[in-house]
Amino acid sequence: MKKAVKIILFVILTLGIAYLTYGVLSWKDTSGEYYSSVKMLDNTPGNTVDVAFVGTSHVYNGLYPGYLWEQYGIPAFDMSISGMDKYSTLYYVKEFCKKQSPKVVCVDAYAFLYERNAVQGNVYRNMLSMHLGVNNVNMIRDYVGKEDMWDYVLRWPIIHTRYKELKQDDFFFGGVNKYLRGERMLFDREGLDEIADYHASDILEPISDKNREIVDALIDVSLQEDFKLLFMVVPYGASAEDTAKLRGIEKYLGERGYLLYNGIAAKDEMNIVPMDDYCDFAHLNYYGALKFTEWISKYVVECAEFEDHRGDARYSLWDLDLAYYQESRVRTAICSFLNKGDFENVLNMAKADPGLSLVVVLDGEAPKSVDYNKLLEGLPVSEQASKTEGIWNLCGPVVSLVSKTNTDKPVYFDLDRYNVVKIEKTEDGSSVYVGSNEYGKIHNGLYIMLWSNTDREVVNYWIYE
Amino acid sequence: MVFNSVSFLIFFPIVVGLYFVLPKKARTAWLLVTSYYFYMSWNALYAILILFSTFITYLAGILLGKSKSEKGKKWVVAGSLIINLGILFFFKYFDFALDNLNAVLNLINVKIISNPFDILLPVGISFYTFQALGYTIDVYRGEVPAEKNFIRYALFVSFFPQLVAGPIERSKNLLSQVERLNKERLFSYEKVVSGFSMMCWGMFLKMVLADNIAIFVDSVWDNLQMAGSTATIFAAVAFSLQIYCDFGGYSTIAIGAARVMGFDLMENFNTPYFATSIADFWRRWHISLSSWFRDYVYIPLGGNRCSKVRHYINIMITFLVSGLWHGADWTYVIWGGIHGAYQVIGKLLMPVREKLTKLFKVNIRTTSYHLGQIVVTFALTTFAWIFFRADSLSEAKLFIKHLLTKPDPWNLFNGSLYGFGVDTTDFHVIVVAIFALVLADIIRYRRKCDIGAFLYGQNLWFRWLVLIVLIVACLVYGAYGIHFDSAQFIYFQF
């Protein structure tokens, strides 16, 4: 008996440790940088989401649930994953409906334009993010095929190699995944040259058998789960081949009594400006996403009866999401002011936002172009700063190291539990590090770094010499 | 089905679980059925071959038991040898023989013979054929009685832990244990724990060490034109470790799996790289095969009970045949020949060595001398492994040429070795794992017990710590999964 107990205890202990190890190694993002719409959904109370947007990176970049919450009090969610294929679309909709009872589900038709994902990482994101279950196994079998499916189903054969790429978030996973609603906000303006006129040609590629099958299956699910199904296309620089396929899909949807809400065709209606509204060749940035979200929301709100849930404690995650949405806007505005050297506005905005910190370093003399005294005006001294060499100042939620770095030793400051700023004076200036990464070097000038407490990363840094 | 596969992880507990709960009389049949299932998972048709070989050698044993005349017995043994070796020759050496014949015909401008067959080498054929033939010869010599029960005999030939890559068991050892299956209480907590520990250690050797080292070794061999002395020396040493961990790991798993079920298989590797001479190496490396060749080839040829010249010829024949057993290619024959030559030269130079040690007053009882012997033996075996690893003689020549004529010591320091498929993280993992291997071998060398017995003798917390570390290491650092080669155990090709 004693031996049997030992064996059982050993098995339990081994499985426990294997489980913890799996937790560290498991696949953790759906859209890069440890953002996981699946984890965000896990953290969402059941039966709270009224509108789901399902699709690829076009969706999580191009649609902000925060807009629907802010404008209408409608709790929406981006159930989207980078490179979501047609099989994943169907099974993620089914999986979504296990815990939620959406009134409207908008599906991104871009997922129907390709058979296989060109990027292996996206295959992992789609196949490995869903919780193991019937939907997951079926999805893997349909996409990967029977021969390789068990490597995906078992996870270990794929994820065990992640020991080479582990980061802090693999051990302390959480952060924005606790409250975001699936979106990613990017403010870059890389731009597109143009988006071709959708109506310039009427060449149509008939819908493929597989696409037809998946569309029919989605319609069946919508009838079964009693939600309104919308098909949409987030505007992007579609090729002639893509638009031909989209016309084919649109035609079939029409035969089945469904519309395709085509952002490419409606780009002028939305006033999409390719040079301003895109962060790369395919994805809307913040500015473009607002336009598209506003446009599609008009159709979404007409589809069903929605209750305004603002003020309801059950929907507090949407309030937090909105706060992050607003913090991102503040962050962009601060960057803009810092680009212009408008420190008064920078400090005013940063003081009001606990999600952001400023790190300020002076090397030598402040440049004449900067009103340094105005910058320092009214900043009290922090307790930590007062224990360290140099001159330190703290301003509310804005942490600022203001140090005339005339010391031979490096100066350290904790941004949070794991991230430390180091400022090291050398003959040719002061180098600023966060951890082991260098973020700029100044020689006789002023340095400002914008740090996001939410994302635990450097947003940007500026040097005024 | 290989040991490091999900299917084996499901298969083995089911087999063992039912094995312990079934009535005694059903155990033999159960193990036989599961062994055939294991073998047929490779290819169902293979079962016909092993069944035929089993039947022939079983029949040979029965006839030997009944035969009164020495001449009759010899005919039976000859018949069994011809049939079984004939099958082995057909499946393993026919293509090789034909290629060589055609090479000769080509030289004399005679039309070559086309190959009418598309022959697939059945996995494990070299192992079970030798095991079955060993039984035939043991019965002939009167060392074991003929086994009358076909089921028991069939299990002896096909016992799954050692079926496809050894150890090549002797009838005296394994058949007697099979015979006791129906009589004895089998479950032994000590054997289960010790056997499980062996399996974990074997998996570690195979998955963490052998398969990861293979990535580096394969990369150097695939890019030989770019490799200098540094890379080739590292690759040669790494292959020595790879083949030890691969084959030794497999044997360890096999011995462990058998031990869980109460069987004691023969030891197959005993710290071979601590050998102090080539002869000593062969007493430690693939012991089941080297002892088989000793008992069934070398000694019948006369062994060392003959003239010196004849003795050396016997050594060379034994090792050349051993080389050929490993593979149907001249590289294996040369590898075997090199080992034979080492031993012959070693014997010839023995008087010179003794004179030199006396002349220079070398104390042969010191640790430094012992260490020197180990290093030299390792270097000699590593050199021979070059031929074993090479796909062809020309490739082996190219490797040796680069090793000897392209000295580039700076490549030790500039990180270029990381360009051969292994990054710094992998390298660190391999180094730590090699450290564990050396430690395990030192413990084995000094304590004269295997890792399973050693761990069983330790405190519970230590044993659990080691086993959990081994299991997690295999799960995390093992070279398996969709983007890894399903690297078979090297010896499976035999």
PDB file of N, CA, C and O in Angstrom, chain B residues 456-482:
ATOM      1  N   TYR B 456      17.830   3.315  -7.237  1.00  0.00           N
ATOM      2  CA  TYR B 456      16.964   2.621  -6.287  1.00  0.00           C
ATOM      3  C   TYR B 456      17.567   2.635  -4.895  1.00  0.00           C
ATOM      4  O   TYR B 456      16.847   2.651  -3.879  1.00  0.00           O
ATOM      5  N   GLY B 457      18.910   2.618  -4.852  1.00  0.00           N
ATOM      6  CA  GLY B 457      19.581   2.614  -3.559  1.00  0.00           C
ATOM      7  C   GLY B 457      19.652   3.970  -2.880  1.00  0.00           C
ATOM      8  O   GLY B 457      20.119   4.084  -1.752  1.00  0.00           O
ATOM      9  N   GLN B 458      19.195   5.013  -3.572  1.00  0.00           N
ATOM     10  CA  GLN B 458      19.279   6.357  -2.989  1.00  0.00           C
ATOM     11  C   GLN B 458      18.010   6.708  -2.207  1.00  0.00           C
ATOM     12  O   GLN B 458      17.004   6.000  -2.289  1.00  0.00           O
ATOM     13  N   ASN B 459      18.060   7.811  -1.505  1.00  0.00           N
ATOM     14  CA  ASN B 459      16.859   8.273  -0.793  1.00  0.00           C
ATOM     15  C   ASN B 459      15.775   8.689  -1.782  1.00  0.00           C
ATOM     16  O   ASN B 459      16.069   9.117  -2.905  1.00  0.00           O
ATOM     17  N   LEU B 460      14.562   8.566  -1.310  1.00  0.00           N
ATOM     18  CA  LEU B 460      13.408   8.807  -2.169  1.00  0.00           C
ATOM     19  C   LEU B 460      13.446  10.190  -2.816  1.00  0.00           C
ATOM     20  O   LEU B 460      13.242  10.327  -4.026  1.00  0.00           O
ATOM     21  N   TRP B 461      13.728  11.207  -2.011  1.00  0.00           N
ATOM     22  CA  TRP B 461      13.676  12.573  -2.528  1.00  0.00           C
ATOM     23  C   TRP B 461      14.695  12.767  -3.642  1.00  0.00           C
ATOM     24  O   TRP B 461      14.424  13.430  -4.640  1.00  0.00           O
ATOM     25  N   PHE B 462      15.878  12.166  -3.508  1.00  0.00           N
ATOM     26  CA  PHE B 462      16.923  12.296  -4.529  1.00  0.00           C
ATOM     27  C   PHE B 462      16.507  11.582  -5.803  1.00  0.00           C
ATOM     28  O   PHE B 462      16.657  12.087  -6.914  1.00  0.00           O
ATOM     29  N   ARG B 463      15.961  10.378  -5.615  1.00  0.00           N
ATOM     30  CA  ARG B 463      15.535   9.587  -6.775  1.00  0.00           C
ATOM     31  C   ARG B 463      14.455  10.336  -7.543  1.00  0.00           C
ATOM     32  O   ARG B 463      14.485  10.434  -8.771  1.00  0.00           O
ATOM     33  N   TRP B 464      13.484  10.867  -6.792  1.00  0.00           N
ATOM     34  CA  TRP B 464      12.403  11.594  -7.447  1.00  0.00           C
ATOM     35  C   TRP B 464      12.935  12.829  -8.166  1.00  0.00           C
ATOM     36  O   TRP B 464      12.523  13.130  -9.281  1.00  0.00           O
ATOM     37  N   LEU B 465      13.851  13.538  -7.547  1.00  0.00           N
ATOM     38  CA  LEU B 465      14.427  14.739  -8.133  1.00  0.00           C
ATOM     39  C   LEU B 465      15.107  14.385  -9.455  1.00  0.00           C
ATOM     40  O   LEU B 465      14.854  15.033 -10.483  1.00  0.00           O
ATOM     41  N   VAL B 466      15.920  13.336  -9.442  1.00  0.00           N
ATOM     42  CA  VAL B 466      16.640  12.950 -10.668  1.00  0.00           C
ATOM     43  C   VAL B 466      15.651  12.538 -11.761  1.00  0.00           C
ATOM     44  O   VAL B 466      15.762  12.966 -12.913  1.00  0.00           O
ATOM     45  N   LEU B 467      14.678  11.727 -11.389  1.00  0.00           N
ATOM     46  CA  LEU B 467      13.727  11.235 -12.402  1.00  0.00           C
ATOM     47  C   LEU B 467      12.903  12.378 -12.986  1.00  0.00           C
ATOM     48  O   LEU B 467      12.690  12.435 -14.206  1.00  0.00           O
ATOM     49  N   ILE B 468      12.445  13.278 -12.136  1.00  0.00           N
ATOM     50  CA  ILE B 468      11.645  14.391 -12.640  1.00  0.00           C
ATOM     51  C   ILE B 468      12.502  15.295 -13.540  1.00  0.00           C
ATOM     52  O   ILE B 468      12.041  15.737 -14.600  1.00  0.00           O
ATOM     53  N   VAL B 469      13.736  15.524 -13.139  1.00  0.00           N
ATOM     54  CA  VAL B 469      14.627  16.339 -13.991  1.00  0.00           C
ATOM     55  C   VAL B 469      14.834  15.654 -15.352  1.00  0.00           C
ATOM     56  O   VAL B 469      14.785  16.305 -16.394  1.00  0.00           O
ATOM     57  N   LEU B 470      15.030  14.336 -15.336  1.00  0.00           N
ATOM     58  CA  LEU B 470      15.224  13.606 -16.601  1.00  0.00           C
ATOM     59  C   LEU B 470      13.975  13.697 -17.474  1.00  0.00           C
ATOM     60  O   LEU B 470      14.072  13.926 -18.687  1.00  0.00           O
ATOM     61  N   ILE B 471      12.813  13.505 -16.861  1.00  0.00           N
ATOM     62  CA  ILE B 471      11.563  13.535 -17.629  1.00  0.00           C
ATOM     63  C   ILE B 471      11.337  14.928 -18.216  1.00  0.00           C
ATOM     64  O   ILE B 471      11.031  15.082 -19.405  1.00  0.00           O
ATOM     65  N   VAL B 472      11.483  15.952 -17.386  1.00  0.00           N
ATOM     66  CA  VAL B 472      11.260  17.318 -17.871  1.00  0.00           C
ATOM     67  C   VAL B 472      12.310  17.682 -18.925  1.00  0.00           C
ATOM     68  O   VAL B 472      11.996  18.329 -19.924  1.00  0.00           O
ATOM     69  N   ALA B 473      13.545  17.236 -18.721  1.00  0.00           N
ATOM     70  CA  ALA B 473      14.598  17.511 -19.717  1.00  0.00           C
ATOM     71  C   ALA B 473      14.236  16.895 -21.066  1.00  0.00           C
ATOM     72  O   ALA B 473      14.419  17.511 -22.110  1.00  0.00           O
ATOM     73  N   CYS B 474      13.717  15.672 -21.031  1.00  0.00           N
ATOM     74  CA  CYS B 474      13.301  15.022 -22.287  1.00  0.00           C
ATOM     75  C   CYS B 474      12.158  15.797 -22.939  1.00  0.00           C
ATOM     76  O   CYS B 474      12.148  16.011 -24.145  1.00  0.00           O
ATOM     77  N   LEU B 475      11.199  16.210 -22.109  1.00  0.00           N
ATOM     78  CA  LEU B 475      10.041  16.927 -22.653  1.00  0.00           C
ATOM     79  C   LEU B 475      10.461  18.251 -23.279  1.00  0.00           C
ATOM     80  O   LEU B 475       9.937  18.663 -24.305  1.00  0.00           O
ATOM     81  N   VAL B 476      11.397  18.949 -22.614  1.00  0.00           N
ATOM     82  CA  VAL B 476      11.759  20.294 -23.060  1.00  0.00           C
ATOM     83  C   VAL B 476      12.876  20.261 -24.105  1.00  0.00           C
ATOM     84  O   VAL B 476      12.761  20.866 -25.164  1.00  0.00           O
ATOM     85  N   TYR B 477      13.946  19.543 -23.815  1.00  0.00           N
ATOM     86  CA  TYR B 477      15.136  19.609 -24.666  1.00  0.00           C
ATOM     87  C   TYR B 477      15.225  18.487 -25.687  1.00  0.00           C
ATOM     88  O   TYR B 477      16.130  18.486 -26.522  1.00  0.00           O
ATOM     89  N   GLY B 478      14.299  17.533 -25.613  1.00  0.00           N
ATOM     90  CA  GLY B 478      14.343  16.432 -26.555  1.00  0.00           C
ATOM     91  C   GLY B 478      14.180  16.909 -27.987  1.00  0.00           C
ATOM     92  O   GLY B 478      13.449  17.871 -28.249  1.00  0.00           O
ATOM     93  N   ALA B 479      14.881  16.245 -28.893  1.00  0.00           N
ATOM     94  CA  ALA B 479      14.780  16.596 -30.303  1.00  0.00           C
ATOM     95  C   ALA B 479      13.624  15.797 -30.897  1.00  0.00           C
ATOM     96  O   ALA B 479      13.822  14.754 -31.502  1.00  0.00           O
ATOM     97  N   TYR B 480      12.408  16.265 -30.712  1.00  0.00           N
ATOM     98  CA  TYR B 480      11.240  15.582 -31.256  1.00  0.00           C
ATOM     99  C   TYR B 480      10.241  16.623 -31.688  1.00  0.00           C
ATOM    100  O   TYR B 480      10.355  17.790 -31.334  1.00  0.00           O
ATOM    101  N   GLY B 481       9.257  16.178 -32.440  1.00  0.00           N
ATOM    102  CA  GLY B 481       8.219  17.105 -32.862  1.00  0.00           C
ATOM    103  C   GLY B 481       8.251  17.340 -34.357  1.00  0.00           C
ATOM    104  O   GLY B 481       9.145  16.919 -35.083  1.00  0.00           O
ATOM    105  N   ILE B 482       7.316  18.101 -34.790  1.00  0.00           N
ATOM    106  CA  ILE B 482       7.009  18.239 -36.208  1.00  0.00           C
ATOM    107  C   ILE B 482       8.178  18.797 -37.008  1.00  0.00           C
ATOM    108  O   ILE B 482       8.338  18.514 -38.178  1.00  0.00           O
TER     109      ILE B 482
END
